[in-house]
Amino acid sequence: MRVLVVGAGVTGLTCAVVAAERGHHVDVLARDLPQETTSAVAAACWYPYLAYPAERVLGWARRSYEVFTELASYASTGADGQPGVAVRTVRELTPEPAADPWWRGAVPSLQRLDVVPDGYTDGWTFAAPVAHMPRYLTYLERRLADAGATVTRMALATLPPGADAVVNASGLGSRLLSDDGSTTPVRGQVLRLPPIEGVDDVLLADRVDTVTYVVPRGDDVVVGGTSEAGVWDLGARAVDTEAILARASALVPALRGAPVLGVRVGLRPARPSVRLEVERRDGASPVVHCYGHGGAGVTLSWGCAEEVADLLDAL
Ligand SMILES: Cc1cc2nc3c(=O)[nH]c(=O)nc-3n(C[C@H](O)[C@H](O)[C@H](O)COP(=O)(O)OP(=O)(O)OC[C@H]3O[C@@H](n4cnc5c(N)ncnc54)[C@H](O)[C@@H]3O)c2cc1C
């Protein structure tokens, strides 16, 4: 089957990889190439954040956890073309006493923390895959090329009519391409610091009005963040940088004084629920929609891509 995938972020590339490796003839069309997408900005730790509904997200997250864990094992083999994925220990802190998280069933184990820093009352630790997105997207592109698929820059005004099927993985672009105003931006700003001795674990700290995270990736540390619903501003803000550094350094003092190597902003494609379904169109090929992954596009990518491929196989 000839499949056109619209979008070259983590969703589009993963859908394209799975479909191409199942034998479909796949071409990806995208306004922004992989390194220019929101996906390239992601931290990117496995964590189901701002994505709904819980039951479907849990299944996609669990499956993606399995695949990422397998990809992480390649690093220890020293094989070429490594995916840039590693499994790290994550410590999550909550301001109020909390029951086990709703996604507990997606991770093999989770332990409660006995001691938490001032200002927090509860927390847990678990192991989770972390992807170095610039490297990981390159890995997906290479895997795609090996399966005979192409990636072409093309800004579309509508979903393309040709091919046997179209996969719509355009994230926020679905506001235009499928006339879906329920997909909205949630602005996130992150900083990149050099590697810091002793900072090997991921830290996630939630508050009512802020999210703070520290994600070491081997050759750098990503520190965040912001989560502003409905904000389209892609410019980095100095005031956010200062606030992020202050919050993160209070929790991880080793970050103090580290130089900021770069600041990036991305717009998470939020939606009341991830749209993953087939739409039949009069006089045009069917569309499998796969967008609206909020703050969890990486976390859900493999589970969603396999479901998209199942829907393509069944057309
Ligand atoms: C600061 C930050 C930190 C994050 N951290 C994490 C994390 O730790 N873990 C995690 O799982 N997720 C994280 N996320 C969320 C994650 O980045 C997104 O959920 C994910 O990138 C969505 O991927 P996507 O491929 O659906 O969309 P995108 O990456 O936005 O890609 C959309 C693609 O569609 C194309 N497109 C759109 N419109 C058109 C058009 N008209 N014509 C042609 N092409 C079009 C775009 O050019 C692009 O190629 C984070 C996000 C941010 C901003």
mmCIF file of C-alpha atoms and ligand atoms in Angstrom:
data_model
loop_
_atom_site.group_PDB
_atom_site.id
_atom_site.type_symbol
_atom_site.label_atom_id
_atom_site.label_comp_id
_atom_site.label_asym_id
_atom_site.label_seq_id
_atom_site.Cartn_x
_atom_site.Cartn_y
_atom_site.Cartn_z
ATOM 1 C CA MET A 1 0.000 0.000 0.000
ATOM 2 C CA ARG A 2 1.275 3.517 -0.769
ATOM 3 C CA VAL A 3 1.118 5.641 2.390
ATOM 4 C CA LEU A 4 1.761 9.377 2.721
ATOM 5 C CA VAL A 5 2.663 10.471 6.256
ATOM 6 C CA VAL A 6 2.191 14.173 6.975
ATOM 7 C CA GLY A 7 4.573 15.330 9.716
ATOM 8 C CA ALA A 8 8.214 14.567 10.517
ATOM 9 C CA GLY A 9 8.182 14.912 14.295
ATOM 10 C CA VAL A 10 8.514 11.864 16.533
ATOM 11 C CA THR A 11 4.916 10.817 15.763
ATOM 12 C CA GLY A 12 5.200 10.971 11.971
ATOM 13 C CA LEU A 13 8.653 9.382 11.820
ATOM 14 C CA THR A 14 7.710 6.518 14.155
ATOM 15 C CA CYS A 15 4.458 5.849 12.263
ATOM 16 C CA ALA A 16 6.470 5.897 9.031
ATOM 17 C CA VAL A 17 9.121 3.499 10.401
ATOM 18 C CA VAL A 18 6.560 0.934 11.582
ATOM 19 C CA ALA A 19 4.503 1.135 8.368
ATOM 20 C CA ALA A 20 7.588 0.942 6.111
ATOM 21 C CA GLU A 21 9.036 -1.989 8.072
ATOM 22 C CA ARG A 22 5.716 -3.797 7.633
ATOM 23 C CA GLY A 23 6.214 -3.509 3.867
ATOM 24 C CA HIS A 24 4.194 -0.425 2.957
ATOM 25 C CA HIS A 25 5.601 2.098 0.500
ATOM 26 C CA VAL A 26 5.932 5.193 2.688
ATOM 27 C CA ASP A 27 6.739 8.830 1.930
ATOM 28 C CA VAL A 28 6.827 11.526 4.623
ATOM 29 C CA LEU A 29 5.864 15.123 3.780
ATOM 30 C CA ALA A 30 6.516 17.876 6.311
ATOM 31 C CA ARG A 31 6.792 21.636 6.552
ATOM 32 C CA ASP A 32 9.482 21.285 9.245
ATOM 33 C CA LEU A 33 12.157 18.613 8.981
ATOM 34 C CA PRO A 34 12.820 16.468 12.083
ATOM 35 C CA GLN A 35 15.405 18.696 13.792
ATOM 36 C CA GLU A 36 13.121 21.729 13.388
ATOM 37 C CA THR A 37 10.058 20.201 15.051
ATOM 38 C CA THR A 38 8.648 20.433 18.568
ATOM 39 C CA SER A 39 9.863 16.870 18.973
ATOM 40 C CA ALA A 40 13.487 18.009 18.697
ATOM 41 C CA VAL A 41 12.943 20.289 21.732
ATOM 42 C CA ALA A 42 11.536 17.559 24.012
ATOM 43 C CA ALA A 43 13.571 16.709 27.114
ATOM 44 C CA ALA A 44 12.749 13.739 26.440
ATOM 45 C CA CYS A 45 11.995 11.473 29.342
ATOM 46 C CA TRP A 46 9.358 8.738 29.176
ATOM 47 C CA TYR A 47 6.472 10.244 31.141
ATOM 48 C CA PRO A 48 2.751 10.440 30.279
ATOM 49 C CA TYR A 49 2.165 14.200 30.704
ATOM 50 C CA LEU A 50 -0.806 16.199 29.340
ATOM 51 C CA ALA A 51 -2.142 13.342 27.201
ATOM 52 C CA TYR A 52 -5.592 11.739 27.362
ATOM 53 C CA PRO A 53 -7.631 9.557 27.749
ATOM 54 C CA ALA A 54 -5.900 7.647 30.544
ATOM 55 C CA GLU A 55 -6.837 4.092 29.439
ATOM 56 C CA ARG A 56 -5.529 4.479 25.870
ATOM 57 C CA VAL A 57 -2.522 6.530 26.969
ATOM 58 C CA LEU A 58 -1.584 3.832 29.482
ATOM 59 C CA GLY A 59 -1.486 1.162 26.761
ATOM 60 C CA TRP A 60 0.513 3.317 24.322
ATOM 61 C CA ALA A 61 2.913 4.408 27.083
ATOM 62 C CA ARG A 62 3.460 0.830 28.271
ATOM 63 C CA ARG A 63 4.266 -0.414 24.767
ATOM 64 C CA SER A 64 6.583 2.523 24.074
ATOM 65 C CA TYR A 65 8.380 1.875 27.367
ATOM 66 C CA GLU A 66 9.120 -1.666 26.174
ATOM 67 C CA VAL A 67 10.441 -0.567 22.787
ATOM 68 C CA PHE A 68 12.557 2.274 24.191
ATOM 69 C CA THR A 69 14.032 -0.066 26.806
ATOM 70 C CA GLU A 70 15.063 -2.408 24.022
ATOM 71 C CA LEU A 71 16.563 0.502 22.034
ATOM 72 C CA ALA A 72 18.505 1.563 25.142
ATOM 73 C CA SER A 73 20.107 -1.869 25.308
ATOM 74 C CA TYR A 74 21.786 -1.192 21.920
ATOM 75 C CA ALA A 75 24.007 1.416 23.580
ATOM 76 C CA SER A 76 25.709 -1.270 25.621
ATOM 77 C CA THR A 77 26.429 -3.299 22.479
ATOM 78 C CA GLY A 78 28.484 -0.438 21.006
ATOM 79 C CA ALA A 79 26.650 -0.898 17.704
ATOM 80 C CA ASP A 80 26.838 1.847 15.071
ATOM 81 C CA GLY A 81 23.861 4.094 14.479
ATOM 82 C CA GLN A 82 22.837 4.045 18.118
ATOM 83 C CA PRO A 83 19.420 5.483 18.918
ATOM 84 C CA GLY A 84 20.580 7.849 21.681
ATOM 85 C CA VAL A 85 18.289 6.264 24.269
ATOM 86 C CA ALA A 86 19.310 5.387 27.844
ATOM 87 C CA VAL A 87 17.354 4.094 30.824
ATOM 88 C CA ARG A 88 17.792 6.383 33.833
ATOM 89 C CA THR A 89 16.568 6.537 37.409
ATOM 90 C CA VAL A 90 13.791 9.115 37.795
ATOM 91 C CA ARG A 91 12.866 10.771 41.095
ATOM 92 C CA GLU A 92 9.489 12.493 41.101
ATOM 93 C CA LEU A 93 8.442 14.839 43.927
ATOM 94 C CA THR A 94 4.919 15.970 44.767
ATOM 95 C CA PRO A 95 3.871 18.852 47.050
ATOM 96 C CA GLU A 96 1.001 16.905 48.648
ATOM 97 C CA PRO A 97 0.721 13.292 49.824
ATOM 98 C CA ALA A 98 -0.135 11.304 46.714
ATOM 99 C CA ALA A 99 -1.344 7.821 45.842
ATOM 100 C CA ASP A 100 0.680 5.844 43.294
ATOM 101 C CA PRO A 101 0.475 7.607 39.919
ATOM 102 C CA TRP A 102 -2.294 6.602 37.496
ATOM 103 C CA TRP A 103 0.326 5.319 35.034
ATOM 104 C CA ARG A 104 1.879 2.960 37.625
ATOM 105 C CA GLY A 105 0.875 -0.057 35.499
ATOM 106 C CA ALA A 106 3.063 1.095 32.596
ATOM 107 C CA VAL A 107 6.370 0.757 34.484
ATOM 108 C CA PRO A 108 7.797 -2.488 35.841
ATOM 109 C CA SER A 109 8.523 -1.126 39.311
ATOM 110 C CA LEU A 110 8.100 2.018 41.392
ATOM 111 C CA GLN A 111 9.327 2.695 44.926
ATOM 112 C CA ARG A 112 8.093 5.375 47.291
ATOM 113 C CA LEU A 113 10.715 7.900 48.478
ATOM 114 C CA ASP A 114 11.363 7.920 52.254
ATOM 115 C CA VAL A 115 13.014 11.331 52.209
ATOM 116 C CA VAL A 116 12.000 14.340 50.093
ATOM 117 C CA PRO A 117 13.436 17.882 49.992
ATOM 118 C CA ASP A 118 11.837 20.841 51.830
ATOM 119 C CA GLY A 119 8.685 22.032 50.120
ATOM 120 C CA TYR A 120 7.668 18.518 49.035
ATOM 121 C CA THR A 121 5.861 15.870 51.001
ATOM 122 C CA ASP A 122 5.814 12.816 48.803
ATOM 123 C CA GLY A 123 7.425 11.155 45.821
ATOM 124 C CA TRP A 124 8.605 7.988 44.129
ATOM 125 C CA THR A 125 11.398 6.650 42.016
ATOM 126 C CA PHE A 126 11.280 4.476 38.910
ATOM 127 C CA ALA A 127 13.428 3.665 35.893
ATOM 128 C CA ALA A 128 12.514 5.306 32.576
ATOM 129 C CA PRO A 129 13.989 5.666 29.098
ATOM 130 C CA VAL A 130 15.383 9.073 28.102
ATOM 131 C CA ALA A 131 15.914 9.939 24.430
ATOM 132 C CA HIS A 132 18.492 12.448 23.234
ATOM 133 C CA MET A 133 16.065 13.809 20.646
ATOM 134 C CA PRO A 134 18.453 15.276 18.051
ATOM 135 C CA ARG A 135 20.222 11.896 17.922
ATOM 136 C CA TYR A 136 17.095 9.834 18.246
ATOM 137 C CA LEU A 137 15.321 11.633 15.369
ATOM 138 C CA THR A 138 18.404 11.054 13.205
ATOM 139 C CA TYR A 139 18.254 7.375 14.158
ATOM 140 C CA LEU A 140 14.581 7.199 13.105
ATOM 141 C CA GLU A 141 15.398 8.915 9.790
ATOM 142 C CA ARG A 142 18.167 6.413 9.127
ATOM 143 C CA ARG A 143 15.861 3.504 9.932
ATOM 144 C CA LEU A 144 13.276 5.009 7.612
ATOM 145 C CA ALA A 145 15.765 5.340 4.753
ATOM 146 C CA ASP A 146 16.851 1.722 5.304
ATOM 147 C CA ALA A 147 13.209 0.684 4.875
ATOM 148 C CA GLY A 148 13.042 2.570 1.546
ATOM 149 C CA ALA A 149 10.969 5.542 2.726
ATOM 150 C CA THR A 150 11.603 9.221 1.930
ATOM 151 C CA VAL A 151 11.245 12.503 3.835
ATOM 152 C CA THR A 152 10.429 15.640 1.782
ATOM 153 C CA ARG A 153 9.925 19.214 2.927
ATOM 154 C CA MET A 154 6.482 20.366 1.851
ATOM 155 C CA ALA A 155 4.062 22.782 3.521
ATOM 156 C CA LEU A 156 0.539 21.580 2.808
ATOM 157 C CA ALA A 157 -2.686 23.568 2.902
ATOM 158 C CA THR A 158 -4.823 20.399 2.990
ATOM 159 C CA LEU A 159 -4.210 16.703 3.562
ATOM 160 C CA PRO A 160 -2.997 15.212 0.267
ATOM 161 C CA PRO A 161 -5.586 13.388 -1.876
ATOM 162 C CA GLY A 162 -3.293 10.758 -3.473
ATOM 163 C CA ALA A 163 -1.858 7.450 -2.229
ATOM 164 C CA ASP A 164 -3.853 4.566 -0.762
ATOM 165 C CA ALA A 165 -3.859 6.115 2.703
ATOM 166 C CA VAL A 166 -2.669 9.230 4.511
ATOM 167 C CA VAL A 167 -1.383 9.380 8.089
ATOM 168 C CA ASN A 168 -1.994 12.774 9.663
ATOM 169 C CA ALA A 169 0.804 13.258 12.219
ATOM 170 C CA SER A 170 0.928 17.023 11.907
ATOM 171 C CA GLY A 171 0.606 17.901 15.617
ATOM 172 C CA LEU A 172 -0.571 21.486 15.975
ATOM 173 C CA GLY A 173 -0.799 21.624 12.168
ATOM 174 C CA SER A 174 -4.046 19.680 12.511
ATOM 175 C CA ARG A 175 -5.756 22.930 13.392
ATOM 176 C CA LEU A 176 -5.432 23.702 9.682
ATOM 177 C CA LEU A 177 -5.136 20.284 8.039
ATOM 178 C CA SER A 178 -8.137 18.718 9.748
ATOM 179 C CA ASP A 179 -9.846 21.931 10.773
ATOM 180 C CA ASP A 180 -9.458 20.911 14.412
ATOM 181 C CA GLY A 181 -9.447 23.890 16.763
ATOM 182 C CA SER A 182 -9.404 21.598 19.788
ATOM 183 C CA THR A 183 -5.645 21.093 19.276
ATOM 184 C CA THR A 184 -3.948 23.938 21.143
ATOM 185 C CA PRO A 185 -0.385 24.898 22.135
ATOM 186 C CA VAL A 186 1.154 24.490 25.567
ATOM 187 C CA ARG A 187 4.384 26.483 25.513
ATOM 188 C CA GLY A 188 7.501 24.895 27.000
ATOM 189 C CA GLN A 189 10.932 26.473 27.470
ATOM 190 C CA VAL A 190 14.030 24.400 28.276
ATOM 191 C CA LEU A 191 17.717 25.112 28.878
ATOM 192 C CA ARG A 192 20.703 23.040 27.897
ATOM 193 C CA LEU A 193 23.615 22.839 30.357
ATOM 194 C CA PRO A 194 26.869 20.893 30.028
ATOM 195 C CA PRO A 195 27.172 17.502 31.748
ATOM 196 C CA ILE A 196 27.554 17.960 35.500
ATOM 197 C CA GLU A 197 29.372 15.513 37.733
ATOM 198 C CA GLY A 198 26.993 13.692 40.032
ATOM 199 C CA VAL A 199 23.884 14.655 38.036
ATOM 200 C CA ASP A 200 22.986 11.290 36.553
ATOM 201 C CA ASP A 201 19.347 10.878 37.558
ATOM 202 C CA VAL A 202 16.231 12.563 36.218
ATOM 203 C CA LEU A 203 14.354 14.813 38.647
ATOM 204 C CA LEU A 204 10.703 15.769 38.137
ATOM 205 C CA ALA A 205 9.121 18.147 40.634
ATOM 206 C CA ASP A 206 5.491 19.184 40.342
ATOM 207 C CA ARG A 207 3.808 22.165 41.930
ATOM 208 C CA VAL A 208 0.368 23.583 41.351
ATOM 209 C CA ASP A 209 1.675 26.293 39.041
ATOM 210 C CA THR A 210 5.109 25.084 37.882
ATOM 211 C CA VAL A 211 6.894 22.052 36.515
ATOM 212 C CA THR A 212 10.598 21.641 37.171
ATOM 213 C CA TYR A 213 12.745 18.943 35.633
ATOM 214 C CA VAL A 214 16.380 18.031 35.237
ATOM 215 C CA VAL A 215 17.149 15.470 32.539
ATOM 216 C CA PRO A 216 20.774 14.377 32.069
ATOM 217 C CA ARG A 217 21.429 12.968 28.578
ATOM 218 C CA GLY A 218 25.111 12.028 28.773
ATOM 219 C CA ASP A 219 26.738 14.917 26.928
ATOM 220 C CA ASP A 220 24.391 17.577 28.310
ATOM 221 C CA VAL A 221 21.615 18.231 30.847
ATOM 222 C CA VAL A 222 18.193 19.539 29.819
ATOM 223 C CA VAL A 223 16.557 21.702 32.490
ATOM 224 C CA GLY A 224 12.942 22.880 32.407
ATOM 225 C CA GLY A 225 10.464 24.103 32.277
ATOM 226 C CA THR A 226 7.321 26.006 31.556
ATOM 227 C CA SER A 227 3.816 24.813 30.697
ATOM 228 C CA GLU A 228 1.665 27.681 29.387
ATOM 229 C CA ALA A 229 -1.631 26.691 27.843
ATOM 230 C CA GLY A 230 -2.779 28.673 24.817
ATOM 231 C CA VAL A 231 0.501 30.563 24.386
ATOM 232 C CA TRP A 232 1.973 30.632 20.839
ATOM 233 C CA ASP A 233 5.170 32.598 21.635
ATOM 234 C CA LEU A 234 8.179 30.663 20.305
ATOM 235 C CA GLY A 235 10.713 33.230 21.520
ATOM 236 C CA ALA A 236 12.946 32.368 24.490
ATOM 237 C CA ARG A 237 12.315 34.596 27.518
ATOM 238 C CA ALA A 238 15.106 35.627 29.910
ATOM 239 C CA VAL A 239 12.652 35.772 32.803
ATOM 240 C CA ASP A 240 11.717 32.114 32.221
ATOM 241 C CA THR A 241 15.377 31.106 31.997
ATOM 242 C CA GLU A 242 16.096 32.717 35.368
ATOM 243 C CA ALA A 243 13.060 31.183 37.031
ATOM 244 C CA ILE A 244 13.829 27.709 35.660
ATOM 245 C CA LEU A 245 17.461 27.911 36.839
ATOM 246 C CA ALA A 246 16.436 29.136 40.289
ATOM 247 C CA ARG A 247 13.869 26.357 40.809
ATOM 248 C CA ALA A 248 16.098 23.602 39.445
ATOM 249 C CA SER A 249 19.212 24.711 41.373
ATOM 250 C CA ALA A 250 17.247 24.812 44.615
ATOM 251 C CA LEU A 251 16.561 21.100 44.122
ATOM 252 C CA VAL A 252 19.882 20.136 42.512
ATOM 253 C CA PRO A 253 22.543 22.506 43.925
ATOM 254 C CA ALA A 254 25.223 21.085 41.581
ATOM 255 C CA LEU A 255 23.528 23.025 38.754
ATOM 256 C CA ARG A 256 24.466 26.385 40.342
ATOM 257 C CA GLY A 257 26.866 28.398 38.206
ATOM 258 C CA ALA A 258 26.714 26.037 35.226
ATOM 259 C CA PRO A 259 26.755 27.903 31.903
ATOM 260 C CA VAL A 260 23.584 27.868 29.808
ATOM 261 C CA LEU A 261 24.594 26.442 26.428
ATOM 262 C CA GLY A 262 21.254 27.070 24.761
ATOM 263 C CA VAL A 263 17.588 27.870 25.296
ATOM 264 C CA ARG A 264 14.780 26.347 23.252
ATOM 265 C CA VAL A 265 11.031 26.733 23.136
ATOM 266 C CA GLY A 266 8.464 24.286 21.778
ATOM 267 C CA LEU A 267 4.686 24.197 21.572
ATOM 268 C CA ARG A 268 3.213 20.934 22.851
ATOM 269 C CA PRO A 269 0.242 19.867 20.686
ATOM 270 C CA ALA A 270 -2.418 19.501 23.395
ATOM 271 C CA ARG A 271 -5.923 18.145 22.853
ATOM 272 C CA PRO A 272 -8.688 16.934 25.197
ATOM 273 C CA SER A 273 -7.875 13.464 23.821
ATOM 274 C CA VAL A 274 -5.249 12.112 21.440
ATOM 275 C CA ARG A 275 -6.914 11.618 18.052
ATOM 276 C CA LEU A 276 -6.013 8.175 16.725
ATOM 277 C CA GLU A 277 -8.700 6.938 14.346
ATOM 278 C CA VAL A 278 -9.561 6.379 10.680
ATOM 279 C CA GLU A 279 -11.498 9.003 8.748
ATOM 280 C CA ARG A 280 -13.037 7.983 5.403
ATOM 281 C CA ARG A 281 -13.179 10.812 2.864
ATOM 282 C CA ASP A 282 -15.486 11.037 -0.148
ATOM 283 C CA GLY A 283 -13.417 10.809 -3.328
ATOM 284 C CA ALA A 284 -10.077 10.726 -1.482
ATOM 285 C CA SER A 285 -7.966 8.161 0.313
ATOM 286 C CA PRO A 286 -8.722 7.385 3.978
ATOM 287 C CA VAL A 287 -6.803 9.198 6.683
ATOM 288 C CA VAL A 288 -5.440 7.681 9.863
ATOM 289 C CA HIS A 289 -5.201 10.603 12.270
ATOM 290 C CA CYS A 290 -2.503 10.499 14.956
ATOM 291 C CA TYR A 291 -2.083 13.828 16.718
ATOM 292 C CA GLY A 292 -2.725 15.735 19.931
ATOM 293 C CA HIS A 293 -0.099 14.014 22.120
ATOM 294 C CA GLY A 294 0.421 17.012 24.418
ATOM 295 C CA GLY A 295 3.523 16.624 26.579
ATOM 296 C CA ALA A 296 3.946 12.934 25.815
ATOM 297 C CA GLY A 297 4.564 12.524 22.087
ATOM 298 C CA VAL A 298 7.818 10.661 22.660
ATOM 299 C CA THR A 299 6.342 8.609 25.508
ATOM 300 C CA LEU A 300 3.452 7.386 23.353
ATOM 301 C CA SER A 301 5.226 7.169 20.000
ATOM 302 C CA TRP A 302 5.723 3.410 19.562
ATOM 303 C CA GLY A 303 2.373 2.363 20.984
ATOM 304 C CA CYS A 304 0.570 4.858 18.751
ATOM 305 C CA ALA A 305 2.625 3.991 15.664
ATOM 306 C CA GLU A 306 1.820 0.288 16.020
ATOM 307 C CA GLU A 307 -1.887 1.050 16.356
ATOM 308 C CA VAL A 308 -1.718 3.309 13.283
ATOM 309 C CA ALA A 309 -0.007 0.508 11.334
ATOM 310 C CA ASP A 310 -2.698 -1.958 12.465
ATOM 311 C CA LEU A 311 -5.358 0.445 11.132
ATOM 312 C CA LEU A 312 -3.459 0.802 7.832
ATOM 313 C CA ASP A 313 -3.156 -2.991 7.519
ATOM 314 C CA ALA A 314 -6.918 -3.318 8.033
ATOM 315 C CA LEU A 315 -7.917 -0.750 5.355
HETATM 316 C C1 LIG B 1 9.835 21.815 26.335
HETATM 317 C C2 LIG B 1 9.211 20.497 25.971
HETATM 318 C C3 LIG B 1 9.573 19.351 26.652
HETATM 319 C C4 LIG B 1 8.974 18.125 26.327
HETATM 320 N N1 LIG B 1 9.374 17.018 27.002
HETATM 321 C C5 LIG B 1 8.816 15.824 26.676
HETATM 322 C C6 LIG B 1 9.243 14.631 27.337
HETATM 323 O O1 LIG B 1 10.103 14.669 28.226
HETATM 324 N N2 LIG B 1 8.654 13.455 26.975
HETATM 325 C C7 LIG B 1 7.697 13.393 26.004
HETATM 326 O O2 LIG B 1 7.201 12.304 25.717
HETATM 327 N N3 LIG B 1 7.296 14.508 25.364
HETATM 328 C C8 LIG B 1 7.812 15.715 25.681
HETATM 329 N N4 LIG B 1 7.383 16.840 25.059
HETATM 330 C C9 LIG B 1 6.218 16.757 24.143
HETATM 331 C C10 LIG B 1 6.634 16.318 22.757
HETATM 332 O O3 LIG B 1 7.663 17.155 22.297
HETATM 333 C C11 LIG B 1 5.427 16.403 21.806
HETATM 334 O O4 LIG B 1 4.335 15.672 22.332
HETATM 335 C C12 LIG B 1 5.827 15.784 20.474
HETATM 336 O O5 LIG B 1 6.940 16.472 19.962
HETATM 337 C C13 LIG B 1 4.695 15.816 19.471
HETATM 338 O O6 LIG B 1 5.226 15.217 18.306
HETATM 339 P P1 LIG B 1 4.490 15.266 16.927
HETATM 340 O O7 LIG B 1 5.350 14.525 15.967
HETATM 341 O O8 LIG B 1 3.075 14.843 17.091
HETATM 342 O O9 LIG B 1 4.455 16.839 16.548
HETATM 343 P P2 LIG B 1 5.646 17.791 16.055
HETATM 344 O O10 LIG B 1 6.964 17.393 16.597
HETATM 345 O O11 LIG B 1 5.169 19.174 16.318
HETATM 346 O O12 LIG B 1 5.685 17.544 14.484
HETATM 347 C C14 LIG B 1 4.619 17.964 13.657
HETATM 348 C C15 LIG B 1 5.045 17.808 12.213
HETATM 349 O O13 LIG B 1 3.937 18.148 11.371
HETATM 350 C C16 LIG B 1 4.381 19.046 10.376
HETATM 351 N N5 LIG B 1 3.305 19.903 9.887
HETATM 352 C C17 LIG B 1 2.447 20.655 10.620
HETATM 353 N N6 LIG B 1 1.644 21.352 9.785
HETATM 354 C C18 LIG B 1 1.995 21.024 8.516
HETATM 355 C C19 LIG B 1 1.538 21.402 7.220
HETATM 356 N N7 LIG B 1 0.545 22.286 7.058
HETATM 357 N N8 LIG B 1 2.134 20.848 6.131
HETATM 358 C C20 LIG B 1 3.137 19.966 6.287
HETATM 359 N N9 LIG B 1 3.618 19.573 7.478
HETATM 360 C C21 LIG B 1 3.048 20.089 8.578
HETATM 361 C C22 LIG B 1 5.445 19.861 11.105
HETATM 362 O O14 LIG B 1 6.226 20.578 10.163
HETATM 363 C C23 LIG B 1 6.190 18.729 11.799
HETATM 364 O O15 LIG B 1 7.064 18.087 10.903
HETATM 365 C C24 LIG B 1 7.981 18.071 25.322
HETATM 366 C C25 LIG B 1 7.639 19.228 24.624
HETATM 367 C C26 LIG B 1 8.238 20.430 24.935
HETATM 368 C C27 LIG B 1 7.859 21.664 24.153
#
